PDB file of N, CA and C in Angstrom:
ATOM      1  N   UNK A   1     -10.600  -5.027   0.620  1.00 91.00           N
ATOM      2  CA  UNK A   1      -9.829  -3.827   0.358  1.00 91.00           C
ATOM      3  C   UNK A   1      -9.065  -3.931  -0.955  1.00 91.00           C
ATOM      4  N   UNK A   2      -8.396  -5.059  -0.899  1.00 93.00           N
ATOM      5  CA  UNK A   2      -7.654  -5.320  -2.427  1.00 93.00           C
ATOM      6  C   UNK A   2      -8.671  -5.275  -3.604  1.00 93.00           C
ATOM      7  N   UNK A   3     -10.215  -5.779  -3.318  1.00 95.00           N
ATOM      8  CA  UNK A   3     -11.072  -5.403  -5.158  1.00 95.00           C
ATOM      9  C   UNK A   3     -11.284  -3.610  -4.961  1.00 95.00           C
ATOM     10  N   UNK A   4     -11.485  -3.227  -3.900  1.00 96.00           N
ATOM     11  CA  UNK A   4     -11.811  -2.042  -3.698  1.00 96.00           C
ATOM     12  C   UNK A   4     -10.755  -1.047  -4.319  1.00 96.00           C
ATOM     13  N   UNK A   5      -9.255  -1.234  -4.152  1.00 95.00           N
ATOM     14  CA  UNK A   5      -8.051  -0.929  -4.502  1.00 95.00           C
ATOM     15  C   UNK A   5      -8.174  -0.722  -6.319  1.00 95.00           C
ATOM     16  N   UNK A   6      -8.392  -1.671  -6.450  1.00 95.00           N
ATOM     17  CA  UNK A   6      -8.464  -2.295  -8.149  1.00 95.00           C
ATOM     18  C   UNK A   6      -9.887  -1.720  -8.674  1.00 95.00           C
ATOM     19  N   UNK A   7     -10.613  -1.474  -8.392  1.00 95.00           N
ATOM     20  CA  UNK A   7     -12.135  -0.603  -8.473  1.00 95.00           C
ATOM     21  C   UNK A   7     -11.632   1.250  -8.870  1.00 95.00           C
ATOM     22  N   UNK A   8     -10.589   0.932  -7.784  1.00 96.00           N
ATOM     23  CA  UNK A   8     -10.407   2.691  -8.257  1.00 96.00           C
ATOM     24  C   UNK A   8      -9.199   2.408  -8.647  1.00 96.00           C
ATOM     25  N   UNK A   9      -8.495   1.490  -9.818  1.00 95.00           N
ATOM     26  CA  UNK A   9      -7.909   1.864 -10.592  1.00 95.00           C
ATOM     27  C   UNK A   9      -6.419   2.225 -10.128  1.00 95.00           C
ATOM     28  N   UNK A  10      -5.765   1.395  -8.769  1.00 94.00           N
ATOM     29  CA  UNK A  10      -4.557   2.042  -8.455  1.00 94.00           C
ATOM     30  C   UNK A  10      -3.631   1.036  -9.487  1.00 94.00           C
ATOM     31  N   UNK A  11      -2.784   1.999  -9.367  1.00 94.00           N
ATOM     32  CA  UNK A  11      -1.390   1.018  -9.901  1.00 94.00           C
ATOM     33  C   UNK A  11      -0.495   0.129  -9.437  1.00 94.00           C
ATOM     34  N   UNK A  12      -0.483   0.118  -8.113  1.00 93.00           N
ATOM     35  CA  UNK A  12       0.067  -0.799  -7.130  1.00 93.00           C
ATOM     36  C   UNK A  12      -0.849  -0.646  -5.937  1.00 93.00           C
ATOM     37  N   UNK A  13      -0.971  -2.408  -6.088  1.00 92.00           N
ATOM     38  CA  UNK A  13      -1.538  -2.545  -4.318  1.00 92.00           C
ATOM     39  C   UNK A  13      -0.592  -3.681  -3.872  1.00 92.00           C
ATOM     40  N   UNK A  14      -0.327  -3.552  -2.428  1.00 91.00           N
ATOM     41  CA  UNK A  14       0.697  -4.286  -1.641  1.00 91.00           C
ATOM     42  C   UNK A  14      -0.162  -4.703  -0.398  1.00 91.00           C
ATOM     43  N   UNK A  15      -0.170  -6.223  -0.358  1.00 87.00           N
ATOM     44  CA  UNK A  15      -0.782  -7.153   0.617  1.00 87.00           C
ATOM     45  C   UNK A  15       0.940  -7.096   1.486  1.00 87.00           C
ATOM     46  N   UNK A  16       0.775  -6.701   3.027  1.00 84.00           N
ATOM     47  CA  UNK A  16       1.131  -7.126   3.986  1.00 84.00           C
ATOM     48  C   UNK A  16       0.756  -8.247   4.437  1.00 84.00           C
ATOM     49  N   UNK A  17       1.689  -8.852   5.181  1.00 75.00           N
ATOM     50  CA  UNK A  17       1.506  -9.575   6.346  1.00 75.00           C
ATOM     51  C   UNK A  17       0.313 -10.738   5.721  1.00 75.00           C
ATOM     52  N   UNK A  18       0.157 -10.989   4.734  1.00 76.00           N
ATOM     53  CA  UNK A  18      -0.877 -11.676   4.074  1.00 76.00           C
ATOM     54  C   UNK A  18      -0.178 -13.337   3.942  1.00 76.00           C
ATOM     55  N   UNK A  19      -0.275 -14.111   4.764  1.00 74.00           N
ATOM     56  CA  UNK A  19       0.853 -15.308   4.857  1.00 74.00           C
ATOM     57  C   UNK A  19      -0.239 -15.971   4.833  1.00 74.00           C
ATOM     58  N   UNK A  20      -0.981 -16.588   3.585  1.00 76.00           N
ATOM     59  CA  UNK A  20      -2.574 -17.602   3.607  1.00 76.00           C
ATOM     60  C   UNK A  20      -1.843 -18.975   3.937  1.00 76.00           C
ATOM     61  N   UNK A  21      -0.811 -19.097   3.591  1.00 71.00           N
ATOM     62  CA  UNK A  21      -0.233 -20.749   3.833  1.00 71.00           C
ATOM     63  C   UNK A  21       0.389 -21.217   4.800  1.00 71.00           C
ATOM     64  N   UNK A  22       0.754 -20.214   6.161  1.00 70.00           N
ATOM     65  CA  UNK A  22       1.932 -20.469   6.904  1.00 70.00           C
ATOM     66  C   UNK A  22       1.115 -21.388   7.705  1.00 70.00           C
ATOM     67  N   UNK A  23       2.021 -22.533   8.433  1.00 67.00           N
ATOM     68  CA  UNK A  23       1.439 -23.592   8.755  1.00 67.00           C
ATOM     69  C   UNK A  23       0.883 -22.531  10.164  1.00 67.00           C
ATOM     70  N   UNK A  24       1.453 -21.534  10.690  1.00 68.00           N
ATOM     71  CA  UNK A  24       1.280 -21.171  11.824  1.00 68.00           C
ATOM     72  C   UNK A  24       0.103 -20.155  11.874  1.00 68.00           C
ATOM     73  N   UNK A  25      -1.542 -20.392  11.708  1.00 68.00           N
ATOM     74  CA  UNK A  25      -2.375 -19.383  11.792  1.00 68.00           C
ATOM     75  C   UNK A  25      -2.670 -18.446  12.835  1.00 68.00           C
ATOM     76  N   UNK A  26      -2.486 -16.888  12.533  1.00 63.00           N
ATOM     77  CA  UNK A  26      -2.675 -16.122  13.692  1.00 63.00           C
ATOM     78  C   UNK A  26      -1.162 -15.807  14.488  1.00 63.00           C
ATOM     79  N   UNK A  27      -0.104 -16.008  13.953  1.00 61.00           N
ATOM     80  CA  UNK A  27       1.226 -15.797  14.356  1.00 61.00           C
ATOM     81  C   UNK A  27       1.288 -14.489  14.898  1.00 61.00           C
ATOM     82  N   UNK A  28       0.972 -13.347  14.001  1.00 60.00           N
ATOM     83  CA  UNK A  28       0.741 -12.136  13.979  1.00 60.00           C
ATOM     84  C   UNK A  28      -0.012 -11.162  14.863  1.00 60.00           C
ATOM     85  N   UNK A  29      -1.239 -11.890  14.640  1.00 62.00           N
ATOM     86  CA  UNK A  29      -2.429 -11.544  14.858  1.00 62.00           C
ATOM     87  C   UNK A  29      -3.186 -12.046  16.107  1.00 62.00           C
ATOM     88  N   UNK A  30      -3.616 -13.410  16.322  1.00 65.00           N
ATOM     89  CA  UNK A  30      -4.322 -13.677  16.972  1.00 65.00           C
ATOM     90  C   UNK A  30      -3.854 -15.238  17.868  1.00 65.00           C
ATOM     91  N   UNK A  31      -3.454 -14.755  19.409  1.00 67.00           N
ATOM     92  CA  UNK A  31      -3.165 -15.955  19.825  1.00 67.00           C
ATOM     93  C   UNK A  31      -3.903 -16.931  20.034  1.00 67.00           C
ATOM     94  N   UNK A  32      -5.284 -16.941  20.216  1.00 73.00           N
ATOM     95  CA  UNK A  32      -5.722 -18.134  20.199  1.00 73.00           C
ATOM     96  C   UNK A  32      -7.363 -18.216  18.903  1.00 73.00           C
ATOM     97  N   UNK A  33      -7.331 -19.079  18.864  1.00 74.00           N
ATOM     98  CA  UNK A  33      -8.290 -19.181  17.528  1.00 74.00           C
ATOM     99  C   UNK A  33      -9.430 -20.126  17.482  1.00 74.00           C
ATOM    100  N   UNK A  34     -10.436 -19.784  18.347  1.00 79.00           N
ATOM    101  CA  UNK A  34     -11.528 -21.294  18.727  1.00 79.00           C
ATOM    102  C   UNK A  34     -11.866 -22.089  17.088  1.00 79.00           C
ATOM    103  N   UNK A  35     -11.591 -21.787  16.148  1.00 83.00           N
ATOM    104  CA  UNK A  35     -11.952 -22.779  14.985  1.00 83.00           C
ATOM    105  C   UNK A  35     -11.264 -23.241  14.174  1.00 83.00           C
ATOM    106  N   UNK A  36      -9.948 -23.345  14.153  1.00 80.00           N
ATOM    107  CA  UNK A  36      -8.620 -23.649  12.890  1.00 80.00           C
ATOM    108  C   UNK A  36      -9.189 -23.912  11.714  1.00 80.00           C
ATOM    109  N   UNK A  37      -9.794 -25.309  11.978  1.00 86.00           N
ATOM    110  CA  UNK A  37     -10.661 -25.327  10.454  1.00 86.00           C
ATOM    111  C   UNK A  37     -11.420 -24.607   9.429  1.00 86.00           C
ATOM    112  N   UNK A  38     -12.067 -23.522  10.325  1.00 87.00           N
ATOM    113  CA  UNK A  38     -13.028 -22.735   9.645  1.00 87.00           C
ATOM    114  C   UNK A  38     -11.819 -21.506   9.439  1.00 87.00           C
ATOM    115  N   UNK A  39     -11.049 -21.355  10.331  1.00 82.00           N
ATOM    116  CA  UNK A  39      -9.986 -19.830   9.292  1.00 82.00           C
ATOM    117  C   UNK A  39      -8.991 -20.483   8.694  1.00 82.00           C
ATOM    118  N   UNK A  40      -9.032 -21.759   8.480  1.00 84.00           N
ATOM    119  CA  UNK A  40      -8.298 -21.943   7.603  1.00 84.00           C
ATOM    120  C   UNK A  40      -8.668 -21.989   6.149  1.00 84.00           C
ATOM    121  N   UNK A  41     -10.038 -21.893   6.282  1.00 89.00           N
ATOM    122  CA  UNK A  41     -11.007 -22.391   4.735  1.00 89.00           C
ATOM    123  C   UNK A  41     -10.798 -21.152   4.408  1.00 89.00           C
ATOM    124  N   UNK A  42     -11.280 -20.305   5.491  1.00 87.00           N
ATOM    125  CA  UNK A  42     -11.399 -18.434   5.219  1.00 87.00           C
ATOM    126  C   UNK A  42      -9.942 -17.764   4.197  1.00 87.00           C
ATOM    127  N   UNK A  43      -8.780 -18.330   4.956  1.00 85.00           N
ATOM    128  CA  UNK A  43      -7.861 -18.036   4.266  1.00 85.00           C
ATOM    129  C   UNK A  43      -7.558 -18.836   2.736  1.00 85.00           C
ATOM    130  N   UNK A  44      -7.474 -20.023   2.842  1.00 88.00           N
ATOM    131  CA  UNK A  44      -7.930 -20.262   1.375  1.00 88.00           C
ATOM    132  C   UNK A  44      -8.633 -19.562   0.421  1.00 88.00           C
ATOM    133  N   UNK A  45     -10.152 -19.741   0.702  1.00 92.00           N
ATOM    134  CA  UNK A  45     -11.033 -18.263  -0.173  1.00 92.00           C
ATOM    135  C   UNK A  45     -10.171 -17.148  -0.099  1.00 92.00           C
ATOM    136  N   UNK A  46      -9.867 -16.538   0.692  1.00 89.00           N
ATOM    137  CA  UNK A  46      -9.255 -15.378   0.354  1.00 89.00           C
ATOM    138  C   UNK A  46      -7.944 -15.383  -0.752  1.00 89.00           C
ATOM    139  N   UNK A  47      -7.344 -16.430  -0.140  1.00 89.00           N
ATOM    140  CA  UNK A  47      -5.829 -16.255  -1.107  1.00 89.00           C
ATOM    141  C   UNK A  47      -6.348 -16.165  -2.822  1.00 89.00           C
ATOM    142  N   UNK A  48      -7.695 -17.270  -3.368  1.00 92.00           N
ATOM    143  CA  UNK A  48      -8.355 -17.841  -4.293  1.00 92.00           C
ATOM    144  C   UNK A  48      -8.790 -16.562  -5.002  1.00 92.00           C
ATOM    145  N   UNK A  49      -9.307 -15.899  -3.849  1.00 93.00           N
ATOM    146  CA  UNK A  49      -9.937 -14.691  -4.999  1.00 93.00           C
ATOM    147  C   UNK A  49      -9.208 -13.485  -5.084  1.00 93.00           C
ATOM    148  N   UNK A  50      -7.468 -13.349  -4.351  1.00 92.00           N
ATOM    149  CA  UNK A  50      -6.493 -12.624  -4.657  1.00 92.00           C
ATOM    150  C   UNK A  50      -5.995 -13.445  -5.878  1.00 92.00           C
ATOM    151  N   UNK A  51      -6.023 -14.352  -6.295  1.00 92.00           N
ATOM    152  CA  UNK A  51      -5.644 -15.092  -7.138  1.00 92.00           C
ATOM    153  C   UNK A  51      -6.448 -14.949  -8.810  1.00 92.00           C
ATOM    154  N   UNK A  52      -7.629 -14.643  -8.450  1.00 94.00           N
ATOM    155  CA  UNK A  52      -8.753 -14.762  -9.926  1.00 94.00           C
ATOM    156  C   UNK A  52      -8.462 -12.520 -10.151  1.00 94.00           C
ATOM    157  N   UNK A  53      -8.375 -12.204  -9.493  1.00 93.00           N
ATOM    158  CA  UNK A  53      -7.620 -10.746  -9.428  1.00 93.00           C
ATOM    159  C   UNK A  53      -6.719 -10.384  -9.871  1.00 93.00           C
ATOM    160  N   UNK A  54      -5.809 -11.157  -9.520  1.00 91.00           N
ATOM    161  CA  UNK A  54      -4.295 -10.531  -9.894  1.00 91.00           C
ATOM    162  C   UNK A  54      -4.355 -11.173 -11.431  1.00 91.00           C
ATOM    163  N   UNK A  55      -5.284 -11.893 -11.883  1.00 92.00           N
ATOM    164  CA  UNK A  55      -5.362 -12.551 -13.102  1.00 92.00           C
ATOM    165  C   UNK A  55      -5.665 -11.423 -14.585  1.00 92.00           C
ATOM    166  N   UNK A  56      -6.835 -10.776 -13.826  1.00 93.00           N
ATOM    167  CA  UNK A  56      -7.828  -9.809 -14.766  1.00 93.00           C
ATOM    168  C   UNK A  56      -7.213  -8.416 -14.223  1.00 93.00           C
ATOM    169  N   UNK A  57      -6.594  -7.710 -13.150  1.00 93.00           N
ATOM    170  CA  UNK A  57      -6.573  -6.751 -12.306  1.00 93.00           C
ATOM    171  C   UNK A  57      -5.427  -6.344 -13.834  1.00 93.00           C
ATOM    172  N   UNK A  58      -5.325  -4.748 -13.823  1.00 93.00           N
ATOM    173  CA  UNK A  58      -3.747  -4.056 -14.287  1.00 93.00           C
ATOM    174  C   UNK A  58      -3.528  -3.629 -13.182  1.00 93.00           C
ATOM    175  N   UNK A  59      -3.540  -3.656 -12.381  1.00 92.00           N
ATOM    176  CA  UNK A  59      -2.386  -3.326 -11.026  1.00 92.00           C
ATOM    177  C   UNK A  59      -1.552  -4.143 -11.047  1.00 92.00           C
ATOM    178  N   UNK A  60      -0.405  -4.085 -10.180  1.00 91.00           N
ATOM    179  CA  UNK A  60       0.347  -4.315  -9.762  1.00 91.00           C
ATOM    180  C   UNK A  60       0.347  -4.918  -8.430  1.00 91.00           C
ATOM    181  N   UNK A  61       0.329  -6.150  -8.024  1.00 90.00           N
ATOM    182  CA  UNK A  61      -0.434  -7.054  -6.723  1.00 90.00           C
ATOM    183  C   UNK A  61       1.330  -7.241  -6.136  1.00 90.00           C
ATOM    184  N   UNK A  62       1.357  -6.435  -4.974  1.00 89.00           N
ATOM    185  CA  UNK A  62       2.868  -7.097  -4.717  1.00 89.00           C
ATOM    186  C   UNK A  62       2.757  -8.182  -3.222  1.00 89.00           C
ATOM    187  N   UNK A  63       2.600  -9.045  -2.873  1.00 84.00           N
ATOM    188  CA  UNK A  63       2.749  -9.365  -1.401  1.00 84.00           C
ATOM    189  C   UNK A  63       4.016  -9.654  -0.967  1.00 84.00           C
ATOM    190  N   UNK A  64       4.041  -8.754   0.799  1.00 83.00           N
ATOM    191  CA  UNK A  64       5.147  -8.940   1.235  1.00 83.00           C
ATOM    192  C   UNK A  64       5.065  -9.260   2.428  1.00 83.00           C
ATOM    193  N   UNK A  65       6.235 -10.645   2.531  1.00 74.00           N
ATOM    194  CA  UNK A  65       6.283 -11.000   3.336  1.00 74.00           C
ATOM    195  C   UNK A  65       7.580 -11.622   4.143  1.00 74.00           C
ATOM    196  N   UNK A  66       7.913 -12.429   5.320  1.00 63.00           N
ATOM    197  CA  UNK A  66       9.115 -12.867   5.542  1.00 63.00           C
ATOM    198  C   UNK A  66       9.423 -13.862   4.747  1.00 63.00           C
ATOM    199  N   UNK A  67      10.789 -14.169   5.611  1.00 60.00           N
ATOM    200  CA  UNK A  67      11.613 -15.054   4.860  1.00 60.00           C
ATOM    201  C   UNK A  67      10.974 -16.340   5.812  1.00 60.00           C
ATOM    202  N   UNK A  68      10.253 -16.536   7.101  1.00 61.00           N
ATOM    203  CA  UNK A  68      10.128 -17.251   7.901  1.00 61.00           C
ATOM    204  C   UNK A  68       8.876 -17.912   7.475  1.00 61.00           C
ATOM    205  N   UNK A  69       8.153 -17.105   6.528  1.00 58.00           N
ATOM    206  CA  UNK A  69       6.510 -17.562   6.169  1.00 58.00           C
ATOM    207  C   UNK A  69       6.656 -17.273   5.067  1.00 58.00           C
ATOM    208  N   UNK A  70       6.681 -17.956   4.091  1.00 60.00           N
ATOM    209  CA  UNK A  70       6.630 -17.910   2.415  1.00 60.00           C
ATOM    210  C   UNK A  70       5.513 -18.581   1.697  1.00 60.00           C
ATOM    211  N   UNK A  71       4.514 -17.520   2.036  1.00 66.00           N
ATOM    212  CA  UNK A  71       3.531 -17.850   1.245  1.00 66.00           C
ATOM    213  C   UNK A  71       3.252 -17.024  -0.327  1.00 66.00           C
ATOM    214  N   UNK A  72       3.338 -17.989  -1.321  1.00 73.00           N
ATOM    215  CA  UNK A  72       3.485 -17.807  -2.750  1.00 73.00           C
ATOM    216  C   UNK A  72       1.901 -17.470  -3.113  1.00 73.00           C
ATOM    217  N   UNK A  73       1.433 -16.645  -4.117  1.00 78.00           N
ATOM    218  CA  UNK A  73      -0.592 -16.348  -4.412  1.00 78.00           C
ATOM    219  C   UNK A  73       0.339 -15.947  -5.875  1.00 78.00           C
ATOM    220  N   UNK A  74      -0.114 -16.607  -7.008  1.00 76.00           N
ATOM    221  CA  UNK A  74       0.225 -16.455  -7.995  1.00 76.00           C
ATOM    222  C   UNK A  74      -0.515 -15.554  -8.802  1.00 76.00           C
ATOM    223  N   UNK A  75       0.021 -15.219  -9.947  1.00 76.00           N
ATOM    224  CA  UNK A  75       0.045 -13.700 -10.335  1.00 76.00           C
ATOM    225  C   UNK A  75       0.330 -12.363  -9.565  1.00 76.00           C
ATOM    226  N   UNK A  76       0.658 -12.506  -8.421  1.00 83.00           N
ATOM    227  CA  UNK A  76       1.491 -11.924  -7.406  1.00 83.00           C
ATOM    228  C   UNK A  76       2.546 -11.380  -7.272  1.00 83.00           C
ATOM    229  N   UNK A  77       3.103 -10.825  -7.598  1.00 78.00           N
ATOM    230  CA  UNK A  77       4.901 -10.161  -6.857  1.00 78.00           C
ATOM    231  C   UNK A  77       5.382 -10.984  -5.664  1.00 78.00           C
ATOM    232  N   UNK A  78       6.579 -11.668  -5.685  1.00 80.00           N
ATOM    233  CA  UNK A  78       6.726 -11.751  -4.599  1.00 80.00           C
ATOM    234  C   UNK A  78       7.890 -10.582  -3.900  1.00 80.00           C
ATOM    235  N   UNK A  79       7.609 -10.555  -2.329  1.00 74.00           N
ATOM    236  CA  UNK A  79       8.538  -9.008  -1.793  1.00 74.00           C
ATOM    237  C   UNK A  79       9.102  -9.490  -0.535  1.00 74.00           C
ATOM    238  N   UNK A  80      10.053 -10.025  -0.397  1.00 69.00           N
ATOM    239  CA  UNK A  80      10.813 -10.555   0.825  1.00 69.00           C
ATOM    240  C   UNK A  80      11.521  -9.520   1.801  1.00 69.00           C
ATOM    241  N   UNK A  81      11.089  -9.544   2.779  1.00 69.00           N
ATOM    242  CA  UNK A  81      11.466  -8.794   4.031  1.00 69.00           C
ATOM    243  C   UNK A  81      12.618 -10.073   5.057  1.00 69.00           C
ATOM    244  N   UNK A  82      13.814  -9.362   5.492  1.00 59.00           N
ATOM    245  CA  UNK A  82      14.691 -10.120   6.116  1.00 59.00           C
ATOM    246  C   UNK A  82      14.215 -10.154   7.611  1.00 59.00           C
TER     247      UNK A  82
END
């Protein structure tokens, strides 16, 4: 959704809830997770190629997230929610 975002040229796109580093996978989302290893790789790639994006992108990449899960994706905004 985020290259898709940047394809048509918006001026701001904002990653929710997008926490690729929190030690706690699936906090949110999904209580149990038959493969840790394998969504954890998943989230890596993902953070990696929000990362080669926000590099080349003119948008505006903001992610927001808590104060409890601080996950940093550089060239990024960071947007702290209390």
């Amino acid at each position: 959704c985020v290259f898709l975002a940047d394809e048509f040229r918006s001026s701001e796109i904002w990653l929710v809830g997008m926490d690729f580093t929190s030690p706690v996978v699936g906090y949110f989302s999904k209580k149990r997770i038959s493969n840790l290893k394998l969504k954890k790789k998943k989230l890596s790639i993902g953070k990696h190629l929000i990362e080669i994006l926000a590099k080349k992108s003119n948008s505006l990449l903001f992610n927001v997230t808590t104060f409890k899960f601080n996950s940093l994706i550089n060239g990024v905004i960071d947007y702290k929610l209390k």
